[in-house]
mmCIF file of C-alpha atoms in Angstrom:
data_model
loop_
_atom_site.group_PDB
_atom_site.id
_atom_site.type_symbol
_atom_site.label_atom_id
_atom_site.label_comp_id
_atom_site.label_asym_id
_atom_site.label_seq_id
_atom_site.Cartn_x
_atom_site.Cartn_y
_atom_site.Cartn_z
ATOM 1 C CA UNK A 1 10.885 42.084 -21.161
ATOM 2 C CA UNK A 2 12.533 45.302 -20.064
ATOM 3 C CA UNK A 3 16.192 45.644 -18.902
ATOM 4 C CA UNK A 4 14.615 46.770 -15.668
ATOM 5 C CA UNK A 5 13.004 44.039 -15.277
ATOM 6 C CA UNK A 6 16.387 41.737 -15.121
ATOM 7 C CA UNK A 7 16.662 40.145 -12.059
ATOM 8 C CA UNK A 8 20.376 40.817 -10.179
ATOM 9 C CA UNK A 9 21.810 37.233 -9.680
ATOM 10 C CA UNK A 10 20.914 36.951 -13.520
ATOM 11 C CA UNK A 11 24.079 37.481 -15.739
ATOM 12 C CA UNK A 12 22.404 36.775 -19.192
ATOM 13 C CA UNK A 13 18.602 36.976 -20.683
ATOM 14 C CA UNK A 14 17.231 35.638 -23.588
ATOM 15 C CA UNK A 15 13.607 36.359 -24.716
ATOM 16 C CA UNK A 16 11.731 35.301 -27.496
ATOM 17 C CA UNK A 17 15.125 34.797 -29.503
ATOM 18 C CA UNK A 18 15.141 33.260 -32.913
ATOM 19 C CA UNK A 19 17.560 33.305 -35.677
ATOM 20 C CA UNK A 20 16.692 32.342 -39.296
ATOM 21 C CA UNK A 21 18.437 31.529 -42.099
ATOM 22 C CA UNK A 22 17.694 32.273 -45.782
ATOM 23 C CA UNK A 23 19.075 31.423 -49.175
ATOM 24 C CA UNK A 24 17.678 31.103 -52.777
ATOM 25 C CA UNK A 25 16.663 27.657 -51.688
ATOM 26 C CA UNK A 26 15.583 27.073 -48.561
ATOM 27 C CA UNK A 27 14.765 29.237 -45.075
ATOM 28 C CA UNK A 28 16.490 27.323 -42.159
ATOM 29 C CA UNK A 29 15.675 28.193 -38.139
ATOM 30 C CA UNK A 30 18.426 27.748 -36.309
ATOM 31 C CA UNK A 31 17.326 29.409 -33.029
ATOM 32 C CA UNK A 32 13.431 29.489 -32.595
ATOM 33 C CA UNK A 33 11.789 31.431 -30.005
ATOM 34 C CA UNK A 34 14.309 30.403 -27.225
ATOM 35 C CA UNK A 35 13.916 32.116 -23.607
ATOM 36 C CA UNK A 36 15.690 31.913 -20.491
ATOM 37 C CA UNK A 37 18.311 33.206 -17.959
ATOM 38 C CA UNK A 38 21.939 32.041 -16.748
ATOM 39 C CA UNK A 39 22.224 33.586 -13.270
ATOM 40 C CA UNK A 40 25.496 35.060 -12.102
ATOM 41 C CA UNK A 41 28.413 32.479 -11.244
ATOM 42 C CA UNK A 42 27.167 29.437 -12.522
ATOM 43 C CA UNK A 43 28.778 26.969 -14.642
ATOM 44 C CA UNK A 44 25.896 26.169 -17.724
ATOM 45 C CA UNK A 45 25.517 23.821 -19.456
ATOM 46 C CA UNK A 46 24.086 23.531 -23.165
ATOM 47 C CA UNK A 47 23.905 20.161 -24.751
ATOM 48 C CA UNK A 48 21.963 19.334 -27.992
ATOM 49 C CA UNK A 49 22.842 16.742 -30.943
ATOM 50 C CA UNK A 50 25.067 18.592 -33.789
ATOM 51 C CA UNK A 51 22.466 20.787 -35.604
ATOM 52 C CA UNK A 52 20.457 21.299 -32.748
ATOM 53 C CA UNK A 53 21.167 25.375 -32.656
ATOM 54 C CA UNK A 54 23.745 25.598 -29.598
ATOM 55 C CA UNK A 55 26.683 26.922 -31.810
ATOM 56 C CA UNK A 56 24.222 29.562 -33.417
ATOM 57 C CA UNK A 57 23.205 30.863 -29.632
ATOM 58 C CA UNK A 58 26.512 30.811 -28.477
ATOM 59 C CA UNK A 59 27.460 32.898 -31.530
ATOM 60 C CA UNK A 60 24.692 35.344 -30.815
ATOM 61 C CA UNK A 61 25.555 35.807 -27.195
ATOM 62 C CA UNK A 62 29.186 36.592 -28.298
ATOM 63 C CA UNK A 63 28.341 38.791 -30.912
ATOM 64 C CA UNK A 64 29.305 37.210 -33.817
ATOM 65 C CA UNK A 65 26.013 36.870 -35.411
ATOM 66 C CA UNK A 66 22.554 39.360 -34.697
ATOM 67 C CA UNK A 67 19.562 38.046 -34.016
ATOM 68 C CA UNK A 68 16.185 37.829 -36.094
ATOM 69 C CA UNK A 69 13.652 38.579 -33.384
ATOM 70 C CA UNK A 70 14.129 38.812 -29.441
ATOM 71 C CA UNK A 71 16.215 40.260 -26.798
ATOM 72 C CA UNK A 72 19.382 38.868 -25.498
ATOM 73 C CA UNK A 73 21.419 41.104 -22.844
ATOM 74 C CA UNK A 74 24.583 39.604 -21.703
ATOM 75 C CA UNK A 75 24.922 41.775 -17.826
ATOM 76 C CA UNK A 76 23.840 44.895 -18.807
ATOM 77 C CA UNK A 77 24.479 45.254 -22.730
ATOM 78 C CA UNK A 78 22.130 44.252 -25.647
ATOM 79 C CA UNK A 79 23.933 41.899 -28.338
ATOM 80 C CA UNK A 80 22.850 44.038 -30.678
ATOM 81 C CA UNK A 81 22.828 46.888 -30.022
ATOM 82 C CA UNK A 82 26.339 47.195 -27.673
ATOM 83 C CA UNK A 83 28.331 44.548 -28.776
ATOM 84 C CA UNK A 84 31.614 46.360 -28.100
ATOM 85 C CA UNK A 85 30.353 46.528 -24.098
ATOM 86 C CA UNK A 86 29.588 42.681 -24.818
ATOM 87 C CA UNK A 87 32.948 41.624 -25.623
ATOM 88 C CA UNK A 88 34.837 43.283 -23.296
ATOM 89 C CA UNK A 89 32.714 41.599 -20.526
ATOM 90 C CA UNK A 90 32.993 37.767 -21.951
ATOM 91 C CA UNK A 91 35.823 35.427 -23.363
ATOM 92 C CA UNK A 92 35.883 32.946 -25.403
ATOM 93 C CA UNK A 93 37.467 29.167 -25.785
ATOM 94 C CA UNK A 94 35.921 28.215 -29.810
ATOM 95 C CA UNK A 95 35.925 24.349 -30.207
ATOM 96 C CA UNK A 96 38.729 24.761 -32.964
ATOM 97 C CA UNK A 97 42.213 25.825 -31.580
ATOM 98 C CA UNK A 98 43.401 29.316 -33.006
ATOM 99 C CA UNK A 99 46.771 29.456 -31.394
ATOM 100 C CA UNK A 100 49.132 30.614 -33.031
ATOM 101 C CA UNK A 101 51.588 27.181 -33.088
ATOM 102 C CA UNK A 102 54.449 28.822 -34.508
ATOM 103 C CA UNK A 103 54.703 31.774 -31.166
ATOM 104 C CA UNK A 104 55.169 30.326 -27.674
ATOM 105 C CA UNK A 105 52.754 30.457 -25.190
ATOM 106 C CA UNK A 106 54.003 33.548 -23.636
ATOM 107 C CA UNK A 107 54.023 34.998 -27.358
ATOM 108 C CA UNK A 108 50.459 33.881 -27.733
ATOM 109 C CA UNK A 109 48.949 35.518 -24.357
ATOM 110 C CA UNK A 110 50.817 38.945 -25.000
ATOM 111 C CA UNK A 111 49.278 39.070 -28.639
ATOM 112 C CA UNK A 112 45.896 38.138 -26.848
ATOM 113 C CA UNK A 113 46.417 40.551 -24.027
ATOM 114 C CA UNK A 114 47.314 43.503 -26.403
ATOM 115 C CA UNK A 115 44.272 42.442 -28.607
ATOM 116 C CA UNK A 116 42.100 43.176 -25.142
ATOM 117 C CA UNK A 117 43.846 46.219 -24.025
ATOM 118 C CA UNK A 118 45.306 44.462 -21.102
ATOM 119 C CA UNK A 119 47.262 47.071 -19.556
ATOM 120 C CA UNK A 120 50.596 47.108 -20.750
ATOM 121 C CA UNK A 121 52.510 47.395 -16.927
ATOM 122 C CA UNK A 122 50.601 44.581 -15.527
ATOM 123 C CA UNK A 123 50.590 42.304 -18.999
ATOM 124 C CA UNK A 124 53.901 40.339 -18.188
ATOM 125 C CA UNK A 125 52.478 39.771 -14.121
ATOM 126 C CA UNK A 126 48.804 38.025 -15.440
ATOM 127 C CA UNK A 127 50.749 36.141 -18.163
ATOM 128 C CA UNK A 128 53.233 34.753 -15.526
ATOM 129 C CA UNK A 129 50.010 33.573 -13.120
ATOM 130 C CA UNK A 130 48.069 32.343 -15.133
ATOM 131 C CA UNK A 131 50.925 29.849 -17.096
ATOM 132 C CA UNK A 132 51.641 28.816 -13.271
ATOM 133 C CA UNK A 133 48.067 27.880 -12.739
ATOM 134 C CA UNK A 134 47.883 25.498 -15.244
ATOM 135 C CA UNK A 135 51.385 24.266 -14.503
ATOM 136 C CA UNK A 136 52.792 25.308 -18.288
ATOM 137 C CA UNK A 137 55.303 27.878 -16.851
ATOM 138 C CA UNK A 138 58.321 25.857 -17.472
ATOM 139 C CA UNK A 139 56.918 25.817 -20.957
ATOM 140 C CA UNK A 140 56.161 29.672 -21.242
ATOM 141 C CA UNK A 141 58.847 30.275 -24.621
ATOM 142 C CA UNK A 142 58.167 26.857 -26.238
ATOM 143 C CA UNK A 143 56.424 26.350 -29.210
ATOM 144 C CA UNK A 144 52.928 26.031 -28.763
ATOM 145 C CA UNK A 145 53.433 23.602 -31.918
ATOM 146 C CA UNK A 146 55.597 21.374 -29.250
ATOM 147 C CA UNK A 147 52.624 21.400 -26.812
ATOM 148 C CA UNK A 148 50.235 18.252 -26.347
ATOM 149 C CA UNK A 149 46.583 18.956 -27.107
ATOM 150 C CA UNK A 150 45.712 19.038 -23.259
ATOM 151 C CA UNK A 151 48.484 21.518 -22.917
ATOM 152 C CA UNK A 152 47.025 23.512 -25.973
ATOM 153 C CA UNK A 153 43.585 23.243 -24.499
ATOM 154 C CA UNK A 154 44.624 24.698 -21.279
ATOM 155 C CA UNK A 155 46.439 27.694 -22.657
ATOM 156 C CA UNK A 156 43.190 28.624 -24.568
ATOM 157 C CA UNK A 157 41.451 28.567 -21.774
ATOM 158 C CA UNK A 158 43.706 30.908 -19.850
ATOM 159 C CA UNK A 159 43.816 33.034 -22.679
ATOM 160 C CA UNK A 160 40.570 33.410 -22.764
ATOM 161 C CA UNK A 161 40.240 34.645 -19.104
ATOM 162 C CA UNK A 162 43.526 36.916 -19.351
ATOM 163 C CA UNK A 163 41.000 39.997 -19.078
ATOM 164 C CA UNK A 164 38.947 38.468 -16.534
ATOM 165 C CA UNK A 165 35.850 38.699 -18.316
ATOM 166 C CA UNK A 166 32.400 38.461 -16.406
ATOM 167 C CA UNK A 167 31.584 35.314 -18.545
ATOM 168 C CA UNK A 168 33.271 32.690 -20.260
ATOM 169 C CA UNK A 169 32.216 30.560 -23.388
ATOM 170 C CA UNK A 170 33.717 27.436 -23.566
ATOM 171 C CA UNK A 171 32.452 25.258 -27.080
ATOM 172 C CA UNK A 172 33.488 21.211 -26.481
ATOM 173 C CA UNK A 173 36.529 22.258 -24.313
ATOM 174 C CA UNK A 174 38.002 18.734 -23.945
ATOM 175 C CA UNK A 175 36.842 17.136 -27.253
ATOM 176 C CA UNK A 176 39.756 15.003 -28.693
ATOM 177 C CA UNK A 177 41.393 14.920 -25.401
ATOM 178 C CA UNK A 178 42.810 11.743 -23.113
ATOM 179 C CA UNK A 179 41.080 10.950 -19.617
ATOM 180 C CA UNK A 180 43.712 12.780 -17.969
ATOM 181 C CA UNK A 181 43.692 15.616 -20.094
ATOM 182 C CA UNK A 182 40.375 16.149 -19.835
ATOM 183 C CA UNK A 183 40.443 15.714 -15.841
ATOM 184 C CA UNK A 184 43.329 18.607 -15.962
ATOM 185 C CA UNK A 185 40.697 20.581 -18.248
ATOM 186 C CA UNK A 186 37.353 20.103 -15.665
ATOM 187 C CA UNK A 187 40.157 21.255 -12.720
ATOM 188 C CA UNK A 188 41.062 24.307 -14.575
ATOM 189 C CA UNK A 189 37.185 25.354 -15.687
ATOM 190 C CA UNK A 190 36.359 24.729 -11.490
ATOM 191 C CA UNK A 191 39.289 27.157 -10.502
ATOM 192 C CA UNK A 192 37.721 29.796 -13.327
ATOM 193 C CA UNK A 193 34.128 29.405 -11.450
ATOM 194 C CA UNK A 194 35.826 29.845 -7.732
ATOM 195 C CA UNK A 195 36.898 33.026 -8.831
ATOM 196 C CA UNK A 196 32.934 33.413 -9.446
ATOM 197 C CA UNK A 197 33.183 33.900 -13.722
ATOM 198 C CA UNK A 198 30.081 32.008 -15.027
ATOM 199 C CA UNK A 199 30.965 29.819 -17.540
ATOM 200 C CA UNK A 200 28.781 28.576 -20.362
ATOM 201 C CA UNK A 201 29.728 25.226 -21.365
ATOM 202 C CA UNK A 202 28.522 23.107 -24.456
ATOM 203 C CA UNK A 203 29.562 19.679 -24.549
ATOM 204 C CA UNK A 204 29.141 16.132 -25.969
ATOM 205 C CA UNK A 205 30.204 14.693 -22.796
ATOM 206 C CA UNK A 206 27.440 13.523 -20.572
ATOM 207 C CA UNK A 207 30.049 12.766 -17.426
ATOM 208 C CA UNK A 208 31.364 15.995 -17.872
ATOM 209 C CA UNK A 209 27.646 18.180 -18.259
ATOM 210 C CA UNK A 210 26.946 16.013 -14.874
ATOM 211 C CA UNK A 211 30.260 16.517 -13.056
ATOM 212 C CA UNK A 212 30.971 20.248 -14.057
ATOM 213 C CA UNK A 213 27.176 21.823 -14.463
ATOM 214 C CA UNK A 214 24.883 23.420 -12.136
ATOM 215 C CA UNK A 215 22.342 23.434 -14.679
ATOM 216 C CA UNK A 216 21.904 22.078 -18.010
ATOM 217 C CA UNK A 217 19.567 23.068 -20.730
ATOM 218 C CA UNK A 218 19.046 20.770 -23.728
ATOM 219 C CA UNK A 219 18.472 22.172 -27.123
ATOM 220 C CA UNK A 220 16.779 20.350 -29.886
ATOM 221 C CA UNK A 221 15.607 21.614 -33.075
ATOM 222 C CA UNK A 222 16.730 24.873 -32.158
ATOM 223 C CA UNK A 223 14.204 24.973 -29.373
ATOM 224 C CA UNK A 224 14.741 24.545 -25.957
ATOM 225 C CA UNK A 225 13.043 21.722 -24.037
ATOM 226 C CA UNK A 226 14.449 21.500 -21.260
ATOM 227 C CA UNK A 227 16.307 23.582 -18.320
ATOM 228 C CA UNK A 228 17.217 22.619 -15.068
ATOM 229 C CA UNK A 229 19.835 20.771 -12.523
ATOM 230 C CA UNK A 230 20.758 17.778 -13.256
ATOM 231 C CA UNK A 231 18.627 15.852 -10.259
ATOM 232 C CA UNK A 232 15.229 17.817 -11.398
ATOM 233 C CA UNK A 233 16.143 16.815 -15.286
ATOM 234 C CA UNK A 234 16.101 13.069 -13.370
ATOM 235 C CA UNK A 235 12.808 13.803 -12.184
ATOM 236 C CA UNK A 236 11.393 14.531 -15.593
ATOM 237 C CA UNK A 237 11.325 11.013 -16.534
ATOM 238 C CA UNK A 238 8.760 9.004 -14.101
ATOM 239 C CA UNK A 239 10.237 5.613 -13.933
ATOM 240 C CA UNK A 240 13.220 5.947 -12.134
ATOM 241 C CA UNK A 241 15.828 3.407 -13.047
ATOM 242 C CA UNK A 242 17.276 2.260 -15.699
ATOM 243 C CA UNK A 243 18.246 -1.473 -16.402
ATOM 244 C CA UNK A 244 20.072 -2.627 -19.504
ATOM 245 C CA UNK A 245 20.052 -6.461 -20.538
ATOM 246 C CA UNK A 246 22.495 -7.137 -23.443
ATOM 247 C CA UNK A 247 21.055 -10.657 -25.288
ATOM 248 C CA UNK A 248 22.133 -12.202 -28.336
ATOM 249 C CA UNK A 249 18.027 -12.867 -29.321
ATOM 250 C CA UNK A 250 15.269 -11.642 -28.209
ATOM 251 C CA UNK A 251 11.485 -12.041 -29.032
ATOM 252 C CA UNK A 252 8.550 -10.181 -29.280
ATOM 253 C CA UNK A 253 6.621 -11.947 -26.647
ATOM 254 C CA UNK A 254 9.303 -11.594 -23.862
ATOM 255 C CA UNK A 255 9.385 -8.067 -25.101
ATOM 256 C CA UNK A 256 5.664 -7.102 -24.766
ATOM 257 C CA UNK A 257 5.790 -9.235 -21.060
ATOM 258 C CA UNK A 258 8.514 -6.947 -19.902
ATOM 259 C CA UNK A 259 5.838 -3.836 -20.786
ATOM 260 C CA UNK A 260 2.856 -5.423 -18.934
ATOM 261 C CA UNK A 261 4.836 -5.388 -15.580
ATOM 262 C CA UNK A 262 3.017 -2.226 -13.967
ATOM 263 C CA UNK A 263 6.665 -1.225 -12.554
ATOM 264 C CA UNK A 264 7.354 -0.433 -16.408
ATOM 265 C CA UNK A 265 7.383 2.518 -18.107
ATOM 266 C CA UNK A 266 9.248 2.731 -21.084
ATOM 267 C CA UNK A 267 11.392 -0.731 -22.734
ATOM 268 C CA UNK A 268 13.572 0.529 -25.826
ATOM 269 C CA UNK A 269 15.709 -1.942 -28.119
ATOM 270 C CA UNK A 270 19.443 -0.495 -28.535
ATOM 271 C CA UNK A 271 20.969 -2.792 -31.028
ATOM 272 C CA UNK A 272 21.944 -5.917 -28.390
ATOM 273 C CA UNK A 273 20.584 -4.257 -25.585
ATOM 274 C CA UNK A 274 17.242 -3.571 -24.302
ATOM 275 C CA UNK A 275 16.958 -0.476 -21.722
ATOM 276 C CA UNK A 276 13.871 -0.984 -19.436
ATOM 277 C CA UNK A 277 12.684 2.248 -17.684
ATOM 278 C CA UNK A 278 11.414 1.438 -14.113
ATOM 279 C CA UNK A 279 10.393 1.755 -10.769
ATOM 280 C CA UNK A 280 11.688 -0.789 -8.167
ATOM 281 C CA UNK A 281 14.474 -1.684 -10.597
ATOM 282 C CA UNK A 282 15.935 -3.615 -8.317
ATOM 283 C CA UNK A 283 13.354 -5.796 -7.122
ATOM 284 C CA UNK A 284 12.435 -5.816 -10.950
ATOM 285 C CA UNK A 285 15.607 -7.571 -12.199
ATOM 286 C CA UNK A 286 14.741 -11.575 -10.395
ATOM 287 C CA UNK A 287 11.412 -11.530 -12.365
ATOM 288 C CA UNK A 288 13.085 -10.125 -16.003
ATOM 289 C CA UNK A 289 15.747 -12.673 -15.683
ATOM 290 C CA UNK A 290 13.289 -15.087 -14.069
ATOM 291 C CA UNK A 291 11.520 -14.365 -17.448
ATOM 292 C CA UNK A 292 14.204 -14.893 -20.102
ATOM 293 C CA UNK A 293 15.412 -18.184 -18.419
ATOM 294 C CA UNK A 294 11.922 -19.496 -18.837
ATOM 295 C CA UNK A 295 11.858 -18.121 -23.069
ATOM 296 C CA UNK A 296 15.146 -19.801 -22.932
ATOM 297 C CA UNK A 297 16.577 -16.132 -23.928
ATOM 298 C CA UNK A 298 20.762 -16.222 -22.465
ATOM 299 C CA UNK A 299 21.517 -12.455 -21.236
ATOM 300 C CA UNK A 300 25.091 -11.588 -22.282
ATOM 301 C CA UNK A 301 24.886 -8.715 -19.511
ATOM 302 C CA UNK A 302 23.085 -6.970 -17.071
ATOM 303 C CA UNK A 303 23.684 -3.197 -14.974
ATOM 304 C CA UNK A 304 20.980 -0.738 -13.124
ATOM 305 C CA UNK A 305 21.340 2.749 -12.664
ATOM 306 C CA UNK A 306 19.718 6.041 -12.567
ATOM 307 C CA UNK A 307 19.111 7.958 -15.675
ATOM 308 C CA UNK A 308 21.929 9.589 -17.133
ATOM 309 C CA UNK A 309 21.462 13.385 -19.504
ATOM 310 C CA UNK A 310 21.374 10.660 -22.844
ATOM 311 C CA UNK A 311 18.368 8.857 -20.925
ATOM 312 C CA UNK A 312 16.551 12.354 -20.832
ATOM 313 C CA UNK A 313 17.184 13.755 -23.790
ATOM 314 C CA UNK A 314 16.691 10.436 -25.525
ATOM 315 C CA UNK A 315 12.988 10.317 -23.363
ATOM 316 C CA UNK A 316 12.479 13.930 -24.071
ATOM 317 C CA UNK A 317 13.357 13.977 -28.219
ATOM 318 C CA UNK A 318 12.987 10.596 -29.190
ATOM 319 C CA UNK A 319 16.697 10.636 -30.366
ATOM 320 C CA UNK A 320 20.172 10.235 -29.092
ATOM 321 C CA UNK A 321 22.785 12.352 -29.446
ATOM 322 C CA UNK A 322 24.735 10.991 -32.407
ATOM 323 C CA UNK A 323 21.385 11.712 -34.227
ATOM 324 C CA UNK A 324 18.194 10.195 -34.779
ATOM 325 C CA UNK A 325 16.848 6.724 -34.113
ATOM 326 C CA UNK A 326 13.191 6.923 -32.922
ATOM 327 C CA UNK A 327 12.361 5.577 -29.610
ATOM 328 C CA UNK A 328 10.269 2.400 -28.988
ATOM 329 C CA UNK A 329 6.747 2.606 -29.063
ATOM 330 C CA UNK A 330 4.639 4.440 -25.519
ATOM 331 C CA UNK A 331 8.056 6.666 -25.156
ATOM 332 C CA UNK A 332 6.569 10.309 -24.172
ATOM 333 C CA UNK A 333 7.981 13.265 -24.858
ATOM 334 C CA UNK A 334 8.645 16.304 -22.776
ATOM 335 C CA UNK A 335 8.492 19.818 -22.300
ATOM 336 C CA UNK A 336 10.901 22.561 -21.153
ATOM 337 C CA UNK A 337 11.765 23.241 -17.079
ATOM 338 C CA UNK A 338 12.800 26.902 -16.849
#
């Protein structure tokens, strides 16, 4: 595709993009054949298992690695080819802190702001608003060492926007953090969007994909196979809700029951717990428990709900997030939604 051919709300474009890896040994593909577009302003979300290829992409759309084949243009700059235009449009939040823990936070933002050729006159004014906005400016000359890791994460987040870049990459912002912390962390990354920066977030956190994204692409493989907001993603899988029954025994023949029901469409065994896929769920549940009081079968527990990201990407992979157990037998697999 042609830069022309770019749409305007679009902010980034990736075509065709792969990126392989070769040693003496082995050839690995990180990122194979991957194409689509984050369009101006939105908050995006990438989620995959570790492997999958999301750190590789993110590292190609910030320069830090080049590609093997394809295009990627990040507004109106190649990765490539201008990556000097690239970074002075983006910033950057990397899952591992590199603040400086020994230089205060105000210490830390002028070295940052100098590093970006913030201008000098107005440095002192942008480091004073943004510790304000995330309520550290009572703590502007402490030790960043002193600092809580909610604190920490905050500062690196405000760093990274001290230039107001077009875009901003944030890799498992609030990983390791308390509720709280994290709840400070989704506030902060909804102020960032008002002020209409598009964020690209990559996460472990399904609640926080669901709460903060306004679309979510799943990478697998280091494919994508699926792209879209989170109430279409729902739509991928055809039986609507999910029920969970936690049991302390189960058989085969109150197993293979639960499949015949016509409401059915996928039953999966999770350790003590088996996850029925299903239309109806709720006039569903009377005739499952009806059904394990008759094979004598005591349910420890019981919920309903609609399918969460883990549902789909488990339906559309075969495999959860933590990595790899294969799905119960008539489980189909997906495609991608651009």
């Amino acid at each position: 595709m042609t830069p022309n051919a770019k749409t305007a709300d679009e902010i980034i474009r990736i075509e065709h993009l792969s990126k392989v890896f070769r040693t003496r040994d082995r050839t690995v593909t990180a990122v194979d054949d991957v194409s689509f577009s984050v369009r101006r302003g939105e908050i995006f979300g990438l989620l995959g298992p570790n492997g999958a290829g999301k750190s590789t992409l993110i590292r190609i759309l910030t320069t830090l690695l080049t590609p093997s084949s394809g295009e990627a243009r990040v507004d109106a700059y190649d990765v490539a080819r201008e990556p000097e235009q690239v970074r002075a449009i983006i910033g950057v939040c990397p899952q591992n802190s590199t603040l400086d823990l020994d230089l205060s936070a105000w210490d830390n933002l002028e070295f940052y702001g100098n590093l970006v050729d913030y201008p000098e006159a107005e440095l002192g004014d942008r480091i004073r608003t943004l510790l304000a906005s995330v309520d550290l400016a009572d703590r502007a000359h402490s030790k960043v060492g002193t600092f809580s890791g909610g604190m920490r994460r905050k500062l690196e987040i405000v760093r990274a926007f001290i230039h107001r870049p077009l875009i901003i990459f944030l890799d498992e912002p609030t990983i390791g953090l308390d509720p709280e912390a994290r709840r400070e962390v989704w506030e902060q990354i909804a102020r960032l969007n008002a002020e209409e920066t598009t964020v690209i977030l990559t996460t472990h956190y399904m609640d926080e994909a669901e709460k903060l994204c306004n679309r979510i692409a799943f990478i697998d493989g280091g494919r994508l196979i699926a792209l879209d907001s989170m109430e279409n993603l729902k739509g991928l899988i055809p039986s609507g809700d999910l029920i969970e029954i936690g049991f302390d025994r189960i058989t085969d023949d109150a197993i293979a029951r639960i499949k015949a029901d016509p409401r059915v469409g996928v039953v999966e065994l999770r350790g003590k717990t088996l996850a029925v896929q299903a239309t109806d769920g709720g006039k569903l549940v009377p005739s499952i428990l009806q059904l394990f009081e008759e094979a004598d079968l005591p349910v420890t527990a019981l919920s309903i709900r609609s399918p969460s990201l883990e549902d789909i990407f488990i339906y559309l992979t075969g495999k959860g997030f933590g990595g790899g157990e294969e799905k119960a037998a008539g489980t189909v697999r997906g495609g991608a939604r651009a």
